[in-house]
Amino acid sequence: MDLGISGKWALVCGASKGLGAGCAQALVREGVNVLINARGSEVLALAATDLRAFGADATRAGGSKWSQPTVLAVAADITTAEGRAAVFSAAGGPGHDFDIVVTNAGGPPTGDFRTWERETWIKAVDANMLTPIELIRATVDGMAARGFGRIVNITSSAVKAPIDILGLSNGARSGLTGFVAGVARSPLARHGVTINNLLPGRFDTDRLATTLMATAEKMGTTLDAVRKAQVASIPAGRFGRAQEFGAICAFLCSVHAGYMTGQNMLADGGVYPGTF
Amino acid sequence: MDLGISGKWALVCGASKGLGAGCAQALVREGVNVLINARGSEVLALAATDLRAFGADATRAGGSKWSQPTVLAVAADITTAEGRAAVFSAAGGPGHDFDIVVTNAGGPPTGDFRTWERETWIKAVDANMLTPIELIRATVDGMAARGFGRIVNITSSAVKAPIDILGLSNGARSGLTGFVAGVARSPLARHGVTINNLLPGRFDTDRLATTLMATAEKMGTTLDAVRKAQVASIPAGRFGRAQEFGAICAFLCSVHAGYMTGQNMLADGGVYPGTF
Amino acid sequence: MDLGISGKWALVCGASKGLGAGCAQALVREGVNVLINARGSEVLALAATDLRAFGADATRAGGSKWSQPTVLAVAADITTAEGRAAVFSAAGGPGHDFDIVVTNAGGPPTGDFRTWERETWIKAVDANMLTPIELIRATVDGMAARGFGRIVNITSSAVKAPIDILGLSNGARSGLTGFVAGVARSPLARHGVTINNLLPGRFDTDRLATTLMATAEKMGTTLDAVRKAQVASIPAGRFGRAQEFGAICAFLCSVHAGYMTGQNMLADGGVYPGTF
Amino acid sequence: MDLGISGKWALVCGASKGLGAGCAQALVREGVNVLINARGSEVLALAATDLRAFGADATRAGGSKWSQPTVLAVAADITTAEGRAAVFSAAGGPGHDFDIVVTNAGGPPTGDFRTWERETWIKAVDANMLTPIELIRATVDGMAARGFGRIVNITSSAVKAPIDILGLSNGARSGLTGFVAGVARSPLARHGVTINNLLPGRFDTDRLATTLMATAEKMGTTLDAVRKAQVASIPAGRFGRAQEFGAICAFLCSVHAGYMTGQNMLADGGVYPGTF
């Protein structure tokens, strides 16, 4: 399927590994130029190298229907104004003229809401709610002027089924979700701009590995036992793969998904039990 | 129906008029002691006078099954730590030992998200998300220890169907909603504490009157024309009344609603079109 | 709280015990005349006797603000045209002029969808979808003409979170839910008629006892062990009580709930994990 | 993007035109063998001819990575046991061994629920609920045995936001939706079988044209005026195209969508206003 987005420019945040990297790879495979962002420059540089190889392969495999996509890497903290400025002024990049923006930030820490002071909340709100909103604000009018745009916010299945210890994430990400539902249906929609959220359940990433390890230690059991128990609770019988997550993201960014906006796409192997 | 809450203590925010006042009245009518809060002391004092009269009437009508409820008024900005301290240390009040807390804050201004800087967002988040969370944090453990508690957050139908110009409200109130969904199902639930949200559609309050007036001026038409047009779009064919809203709130606070928690109760005359 | 419905006529189906009986009791306590229906005449007669006693008590306790409610019992299969005809032509009853209708039918059997032939499905659809629709059809125009009406359909929490073995129930009850969402917002709403669904989670009824017993036998364990395990999975830490369910139903039937329509009210002690 | 499904067998119902045809085309373009079904043999034969041409083009364009897909056409009423038998015994087809099944039935007529007798309801339930369930029943165990399967039910945006006059559709399609939510999370999920629903809003099909024409006649206005008014109410500012709908369907059928199950994917240009 030709996604019709080769030659477009995408910003992908949190792209050095995990789900963000999966999204960047899927886009590069479709000939999309990407600017990847994360805080740590070393891992990000490695990710960029990988992406360039993927891009070269895909270009060859695609019979050179498109030229090899550009891959830029900007190591910066996207949750700060300075970080965003760095991304939007990167040499060789499109400035603010991204056609695709994939927002993605690591979740805030788990914990007990009794211990969260205002600054803890504000930090979560900044990272998981206001940063995506700032990225949307910085790019959607340009997208609308050019008649095409795709925002994909990577949130979490916890937006649909929050759990106690993830209160900071539940709160901040739900805040983003509420905002998106309004703006996605605003006059921007008339100009080819879609804004959707993509909600991962449990995916096999470094982050998950860390969580599983912590759980195993806490429960005095083995990593393998924890993995098995978790997998058993997923109807699909497995964790998700970053690559398939990336493919869903790329599809949402395609020309074919232009009639889908304001949606919350859940990829969780059937864990969330609700009909809607 | 005996709601089984006479003699309990309730904190009702934004209670000088409108929906908050409706909630306070409904609770006082059931013999609940209330501490009402709002920023302006004069209007709040008038509201307190009214409530005392309601309380006396209800006590008589109830055949003096309960003693006349106490009504305290604390004028303070509940969105500040100082305001909350004033409420929780009011002379004659229960300290932190409220059995019922009705959180309620005026919505943030409407507008275009392109013009909202970080401080605008933080203000909305403080008022409509973090303040209720602080009030919950300050009271639920006491409720759990005593084996009974009711939190009712007055949010908005815009949580279910956000609209563009209410982005600040959509965002902040959805953030609260996401948090509540998690904490409502936490171990607090086992101790008789329920946490629910109550979502008003369009109710016939001063606030609505102001909005309608502004709309009429903007559109160069009469207040009456605007009212008629709006009413025509409501399946129930009318605006809601603060009194019926208060009754729903009181019911949610009753002993009978102890098996309902984490719910979003919508009272909008059928406007929201979704099945769920 | 005066629900404002004394002297109204209610039809309550499946009212010989369990949730239906809880609803009938709560209504009678508010001075509502009820016609109760179930298939078995003996148990139904006992229920009617109980209700009359409740009615007498409530009338005395209410200071004789209202006259003692009438209680009629019609043993019939409400899922058949004949059964409905019997209900609507009962001597001493209101004919079709019920002000309140509580639809309620036992759920279809559990099982594997692979074994369900068309007639099994049609039976479930008849009982849990078309029967309520027929009862709505038979009564709402009269309600609208008189300017007041309340339909409450007792469905199931499985409408929000279906489970595999309850496929017949999931399907038929969801069908009802979809239909109700449309008709509740139809012009009927303008005439004081509300149509809502009430979704029970696990309530402490005979039906639950039977289910628990079957589970215990199947798993080769004790009833008590099964009860404890189930209770542990409910955030509220207990099963619901028919009496509190009845109170919610009565509130939905009250004058105060006139601005709530098309809603799915879930009472499940926090089991369903979804935000909405 | 390689969807990874070339050489699979798909059954697509209602495939002679409109959304069903869009789905069949998108699948054939990915090298999927299709058996298309509809009632009228002539239009279906034309559709098959078109599909064969698409298949040949796609095979060439794909650098012959896959062999040209087979296209079979079976004119039959899929809502009958005979129709289904014809489909599952078609010469050259896979028998029951479809890897992909796209269920799709024209919606039942609009109308007033007061006029719908039982047989009208049963007809709608048969077409829009029990037929998809029968197709699921006939194919999913084989899919599970082979470790891969995709069911996509084309339902309607009216499942999320029902409207009065579509009561038959609301009811029957919601019934299907409730059933699907349970079975999608059943042990089938562990064997690579996903079951999702795809909810179209207003798409530019023959059916829409007929509806618009009827509306224009009824309102005494022009087709163009009706089109413009409807388009103005869609945030995306246009009707959807069958081709993009087909692409979404094909993506859901791809190997990449294996972690999405039990979902209701809405493609409506932003009309449905709900956050979820």
CSV table of N, CA and C in Angstrom, one decimal, chain B residues 1 3 30 159-160 177 181 185 189-190 202-203 231-232 234-240 244 247-248 250-251 256 258-270 272-276, chain C residues 1 3 30 159-160 177 181 185 189-190 202-203 231-232 234-240 244 247-248 250-251 256 258-270 272-276:
chain,number,residue,atom,x,y,z
B,1,MET,N,-37.6,9.8,50.3
B,1,MET,CA,-36.5,8.9,50.4
B,1,MET,C,-35.5,9.5,51.4
B,3,LEU,N,-32.1,10.1,52.6
B,3,LEU,CA,-30.8,9.9,52.0
B,3,LEU,C,-29.7,9.3,53.0
B,30,GLU,N,-31.5,17.9,53.4
B,30,GLU,CA,-31.4,16.5,54.0
B,30,GLU,C,-30.7,16.5,55.3
B,159,VAL,N,-16.6,17.5,28.9
B,159,VAL,CA,-15.6,16.4,29.1
B,159,VAL,C,-16.0,15.2,28.2
B,160,LYS,N,-17.3,15.1,27.9
B,160,LYS,CA,-17.6,14.0,27.0
B,160,LYS,C,-17.6,14.5,25.5
B,177,THR,N,-10.8,14.2,35.3
B,177,THR,CA,-11.6,13.0,35.0
B,177,THR,C,-10.7,11.7,34.9
B,181,ALA,N,-10.8,8.6,37.7
B,181,ALA,CA,-11.1,7.2,37.3
B,181,ALA,C,-10.2,6.2,38.0
B,185,ARG,N,-11.2,3.8,42.0
B,185,ARG,CA,-11.2,2.4,42.1
B,185,ARG,C,-10.0,1.9,43.0
B,189,ALA,N,-12.0,2.7,47.9
B,189,ALA,CA,-13.4,2.2,47.6
B,189,ALA,C,-13.9,1.2,48.6
B,190,ARG,N,-12.9,0.5,49.1
B,190,ARG,CA,-13.2,-0.6,50.1
B,190,ARG,C,-13.7,0.0,51.4
B,202,ARG,N,-26.4,22.5,29.8
B,202,ARG,CA,-26.7,23.9,29.9
B,202,ARG,C,-27.8,24.1,31.0
B,203,PHE,N,-27.4,24.8,32.1
B,203,PHE,CA,-28.4,25.0,33.2
B,203,PHE,C,-28.7,26.5,33.3
B,231,VAL,N,-32.4,26.5,23.3
B,231,VAL,CA,-33.4,25.6,23.8
B,231,VAL,C,-33.9,24.6,22.8
B,232,ALA,N,-34.0,25.1,21.5
B,232,ALA,CA,-34.4,24.2,20.5
B,232,ALA,C,-33.4,23.1,20.2
B,234,ILE,N,-31.8,21.4,22.4
B,234,ILE,CA,-31.8,20.5,23.6
B,234,ILE,C,-33.0,19.6,23.5
B,235,PRO,N,-32.8,18.3,23.4
B,235,PRO,CA,-33.9,17.3,23.3
B,235,PRO,C,-35.0,17.6,24.3
B,236,ALA,N,-34.6,17.9,25.6
B,236,ALA,CA,-35.5,18.1,26.6
B,236,ALA,C,-36.3,19.4,26.4
B,237,GLY,N,-35.9,20.2,25.5
B,237,GLY,CA,-36.7,21.4,25.2
B,237,GLY,C,-36.6,22.5,26.3
B,238,ARG,N,-35.6,22.4,27.1
B,238,ARG,CA,-35.5,23.5,28.2
B,238,ARG,C,-34.0,23.4,28.7
B,239,PHE,N,-33.7,24.5,29.4
B,239,PHE,CA,-32.4,24.5,30.2
B,239,PHE,C,-32.7,23.7,31.5
B,240,GLY,N,-31.6,23.2,32.1
B,240,GLY,CA,-31.7,22.6,33.4
B,240,GLY,C,-31.9,23.6,34.5
B,244,GLU,N,-32.7,20.8,40.4
B,244,GLU,CA,-32.6,19.4,40.0
B,244,GLU,C,-31.2,18.9,40.0
B,247,ALA,N,-30.3,18.1,43.4
B,247,ALA,CA,-30.9,16.8,43.8
B,247,ALA,C,-30.1,15.6,43.4
B,248,ILE,N,-29.5,15.7,42.2
B,248,ILE,CA,-28.7,14.6,41.7
B,248,ILE,C,-27.4,14.5,42.5
B,250,ALA,N,-27.1,15.5,45.6
B,250,ALA,CA,-27.4,15.0,46.9
B,250,ALA,C,-27.6,13.5,46.9
B,251,PHE,N,-28.2,13.0,45.8
B,251,PHE,CA,-28.4,11.5,45.7
B,251,PHE,C,-27.1,10.8,45.6
B,256,HIS,N,-27.4,5.5,49.6
B,256,HIS,CA,-27.9,4.6,48.5
B,256,HIS,C,-27.0,4.5,47.3
B,258,GLY,N,-23.8,4.2,47.3
B,258,GLY,CA,-22.5,3.7,47.7
B,258,GLY,C,-21.9,2.6,46.8
B,259,TYR,N,-22.7,2.1,45.9
B,259,TYR,CA,-22.1,1.1,44.9
B,259,TYR,C,-21.8,1.8,43.6
B,260,MET,N,-21.9,3.1,43.5
B,260,MET,CA,-21.5,3.8,42.3
B,260,MET,C,-20.3,4.6,42.6
B,261,THR,N,-19.2,4.3,41.8
B,261,THR,CA,-18.0,5.1,42.0
B,261,THR,C,-17.3,5.1,40.7
B,262,GLY,N,-16.5,6.2,40.5
B,262,GLY,CA,-15.8,6.4,39.3
B,262,GLY,C,-16.7,6.7,38.1
B,263,GLN,N,-17.9,7.2,38.3
B,263,GLN,CA,-18.8,7.4,37.2
B,263,GLN,C,-18.9,8.9,36.8
B,264,ASN,N,-19.2,9.1,35.6
B,264,ASN,CA,-19.5,10.4,35.0
B,264,ASN,C,-21.0,10.6,34.7
B,265,MET,N,-21.7,11.2,35.6
B,265,MET,CA,-23.1,11.3,35.5
B,265,MET,C,-23.4,12.6,34.7
B,266,LEU,N,-24.1,12.4,33.6
B,266,LEU,CA,-24.4,13.5,32.7
B,266,LEU,C,-25.8,14.0,32.8
B,267,ALA,N,-26.0,15.2,33.1
B,267,ALA,CA,-27.4,15.8,33.1
B,267,ALA,C,-27.4,16.9,32.1
B,268,ASP,N,-27.9,16.6,30.9
B,268,ASP,CA,-27.8,17.6,29.8
B,268,ASP,C,-29.1,17.6,29.0
B,269,GLY,N,-30.1,17.0,29.4
B,269,GLY,CA,-31.4,17.1,28.6
B,269,GLY,C,-31.3,16.3,27.3
B,270,GLY,N,-30.3,15.5,27.2
B,270,GLY,CA,-30.2,14.7,26.0
B,270,GLY,C,-29.3,15.2,24.9
B,272,TYR,N,-25.9,15.6,24.5
B,272,TYR,CA,-24.8,14.7,24.1
B,272,TYR,C,-25.3,13.5,23.3
B,273,PRO,N,-24.9,13.2,22.1
B,273,PRO,CA,-25.6,12.2,21.3
B,273,PRO,C,-25.0,10.8,21.5
B,274,GLY,N,-23.9,10.6,22.2
B,274,GLY,CA,-23.3,9.3,22.3
B,274,GLY,C,-24.1,8.3,23.1
B,275,THR,N,-24.0,7.1,22.7
B,275,THR,CA,-24.6,6.0,23.4
B,275,THR,C,-24.0,5.9,24.8
B,276,PHE,N,-22.7,6.1,24.8
B,276,PHE,CA,-21.9,6.0,26.1
B,276,PHE,C,-21.2,7.3,26.4
C,1,MET,N,-35.7,13.3,50.9
C,1,MET,CA,-36.0,14.0,49.6
C,1,MET,C,-37.3,13.5,49.1
C,3,LEU,N,-39.4,12.6,46.2
C,3,LEU,CA,-39.2,12.3,44.8
C,3,LEU,C,-40.3,12.8,43.9
C,30,GLU,N,-42.1,5.4,48.0
C,30,GLU,CA,-42.3,6.8,47.7
C,30,GLU,C,-43.8,7.0,47.3
C,159,VAL,N,-22.9,-4.7,29.3
C,159,VAL,CA,-23.1,-3.9,28.2
C,159,VAL,C,-21.9,-3.0,28.0
C,160,LYS,N,-21.2,-2.6,29.1
C,160,LYS,CA,-20.0,-1.8,28.9
C,160,LYS,C,-18.8,-2.7,28.7
C,177,THR,N,-29.6,-1.1,24.1
C,177,THR,CA,-28.9,0.1,24.5
C,177,THR,C,-28.8,1.0,23.3
C,181,ALA,N,-30.6,4.8,23.0
C,181,ALA,CA,-29.8,6.0,22.8
C,181,ALA,C,-30.5,6.9,21.8
C,185,ARG,N,-33.5,10.5,22.8
C,185,ARG,CA,-33.2,11.9,22.4
C,185,ARG,C,-34.3,12.4,21.3
C,189,ALA,N,-38.5,13.4,24.4
C,189,ALA,CA,-37.8,14.1,25.4
C,189,ALA,C,-38.4,15.4,25.8
C,190,ARG,N,-39.0,16.1,24.8
C,190,ARG,CA,-39.6,17.4,25.0
C,190,ARG,C,-40.8,17.4,25.8
C,202,ARG,N,-22.3,-6.9,40.1
C,202,ARG,CA,-22.7,-8.1,40.9
C,202,ARG,C,-23.4,-7.7,42.1
C,203,PHE,N,-24.7,-8.1,42.2
C,203,PHE,CA,-25.5,-7.8,43.3
C,203,PHE,C,-25.9,-9.1,44.1
C,231,VAL,N,-15.6,-11.2,45.7
C,231,VAL,CA,-15.6,-9.9,46.5
C,231,VAL,C,-14.3,-9.2,46.4
C,232,ALA,N,-13.2,-10.0,46.4
C,232,ALA,CA,-11.9,-9.4,46.4
C,232,ALA,C,-11.6,-8.6,45.1
C,234,ILE,N,-13.8,-6.8,43.6
C,234,ILE,CA,-14.6,-5.6,43.5
C,234,ILE,C,-14.0,-4.5,44.3
C,235,PRO,N,-13.7,-3.4,43.7
C,235,PRO,CA,-13.1,-2.3,44.5
C,235,PRO,C,-13.9,-2.0,45.7
C,236,ALA,N,-15.2,-2.0,45.7
C,236,ALA,CA,-16.0,-1.6,46.8
C,236,ALA,C,-15.9,-2.7,47.9
C,237,GLY,N,-15.4,-3.9,47.6
C,237,GLY,CA,-15.1,-4.9,48.6
C,237,GLY,C,-16.4,-5.6,49.1
C,238,ARG,N,-17.4,-5.6,48.3
C,238,ARG,CA,-18.7,-6.2,48.6
C,238,ARG,C,-19.6,-6.3,47.4
C,239,PHE,N,-20.6,-7.2,47.5
C,239,PHE,CA,-21.6,-7.2,46.4
C,239,PHE,C,-22.6,-6.1,46.7
C,240,GLY,N,-23.3,-5.7,45.7
C,240,GLY,CA,-24.3,-4.7,45.9
C,240,GLY,C,-25.5,-5.3,46.5
C,244,GLU,N,-30.2,-0.9,47.5
C,244,GLU,CA,-29.6,0.3,47.0
C,244,GLU,C,-29.8,0.4,45.5
C,247,ALA,N,-33.1,2.0,45.1
C,247,ALA,CA,-33.0,3.5,45.4
C,247,ALA,C,-32.6,4.3,44.2
C,248,ILE,N,-31.5,3.7,43.5
C,248,ILE,CA,-31.1,4.4,42.3
C,248,ILE,C,-32.2,4.5,41.2
C,250,ALA,N,-35.4,4.3,41.8
C,250,ALA,CA,-36.4,5.3,42.2
C,250,ALA,C,-36.0,6.7,41.9
C,251,PHE,N,-34.7,7.0,42.2
C,251,PHE,CA,-34.2,8.4,41.9
C,251,PHE,C,-34.4,8.7,40.4
C,256,HIS,N,-36.8,14.8,39.9
C,256,HIS,CA,-35.5,15.4,39.9
C,256,HIS,C,-34.5,15.0,38.8
C,258,GLY,N,-35.3,14.6,35.7
C,258,GLY,CA,-35.9,14.9,34.4
C,258,GLY,C,-35.0,15.4,33.4
C,259,TYR,N,-33.7,15.8,33.8
C,259,TYR,CA,-32.8,16.3,32.8
C,259,TYR,C,-31.7,15.3,32.4
C,260,MET,N,-32.0,14.1,32.9
C,260,MET,CA,-31.1,13.0,32.6
C,260,MET,C,-31.8,12.0,31.6
C,261,THR,N,-31.3,11.9,30.4
C,261,THR,CA,-32.0,10.9,29.5
C,261,THR,C,-30.9,10.3,28.6
C,262,GLY,N,-31.2,9.1,28.2
C,262,GLY,CA,-30.3,8.4,27.3
C,262,GLY,C,-29.0,7.9,28.0
C,263,GLN,N,-29.1,7.9,29.3
C,263,GLN,CA,-27.8,7.5,30.1
C,263,GLN,C,-27.8,6.1,30.5
C,264,ASN,N,-26.6,5.6,30.6
C,264,ASN,CA,-26.3,4.3,31.2
C,264,ASN,C,-25.7,4.4,32.5
C,265,MET,N,-26.5,4.2,33.6
C,265,MET,CA,-26.0,4.4,34.9
C,265,MET,C,-25.4,3.0,35.4
C,266,LEU,N,-24.2,3.0,35.8
C,266,LEU,CA,-23.5,1.8,36.2
C,266,LEU,C,-23.4,1.8,37.7
C,267,ALA,N,-23.8,0.7,38.3
C,267,ALA,CA,-23.7,0.5,39.7
C,267,ALA,C,-23.0,-0.8,39.9
C,268,ASP,N,-21.7,-0.8,40.1
C,268,ASP,CA,-20.9,-2.0,40.1
C,268,ASP,C,-19.7,-2.0,41.1
C,269,GLY,N,-19.8,-1.1,42.0
C,269,GLY,CA,-18.7,-1.1,43.0
C,269,GLY,C,-17.3,-0.8,42.5
C,270,GLY,N,-17.3,-0.2,41.2
C,270,GLY,CA,-16.0,0.1,40.7
C,270,GLY,C,-15.3,-0.9,39.8
C,272,TYR,N,-15.9,-2.1,36.6
C,272,TYR,CA,-15.6,-1.7,35.3
C,272,TYR,C,-14.5,-0.6,35.3
C,273,PRO,N,-13.4,-0.9,34.6
C,273,PRO,CA,-12.2,0.0,34.8
C,273,PRO,C,-12.2,1.2,33.9
C,274,GLY,N,-13.1,1.4,33.0
C,274,GLY,CA,-13.1,2.4,32.0
C,274,GLY,C,-13.4,3.8,32.6
C,275,THR,N,-12.8,4.8,32.1
C,275,THR,CA,-13.1,6.2,32.5
C,275,THR,C,-14.5,6.6,32.1
C,276,PHE,N,-14.9,6.1,30.9
C,276,PHE,CA,-16.3,6.4,30.5
C,276,PHE,C,-17.0,5.1,30.2
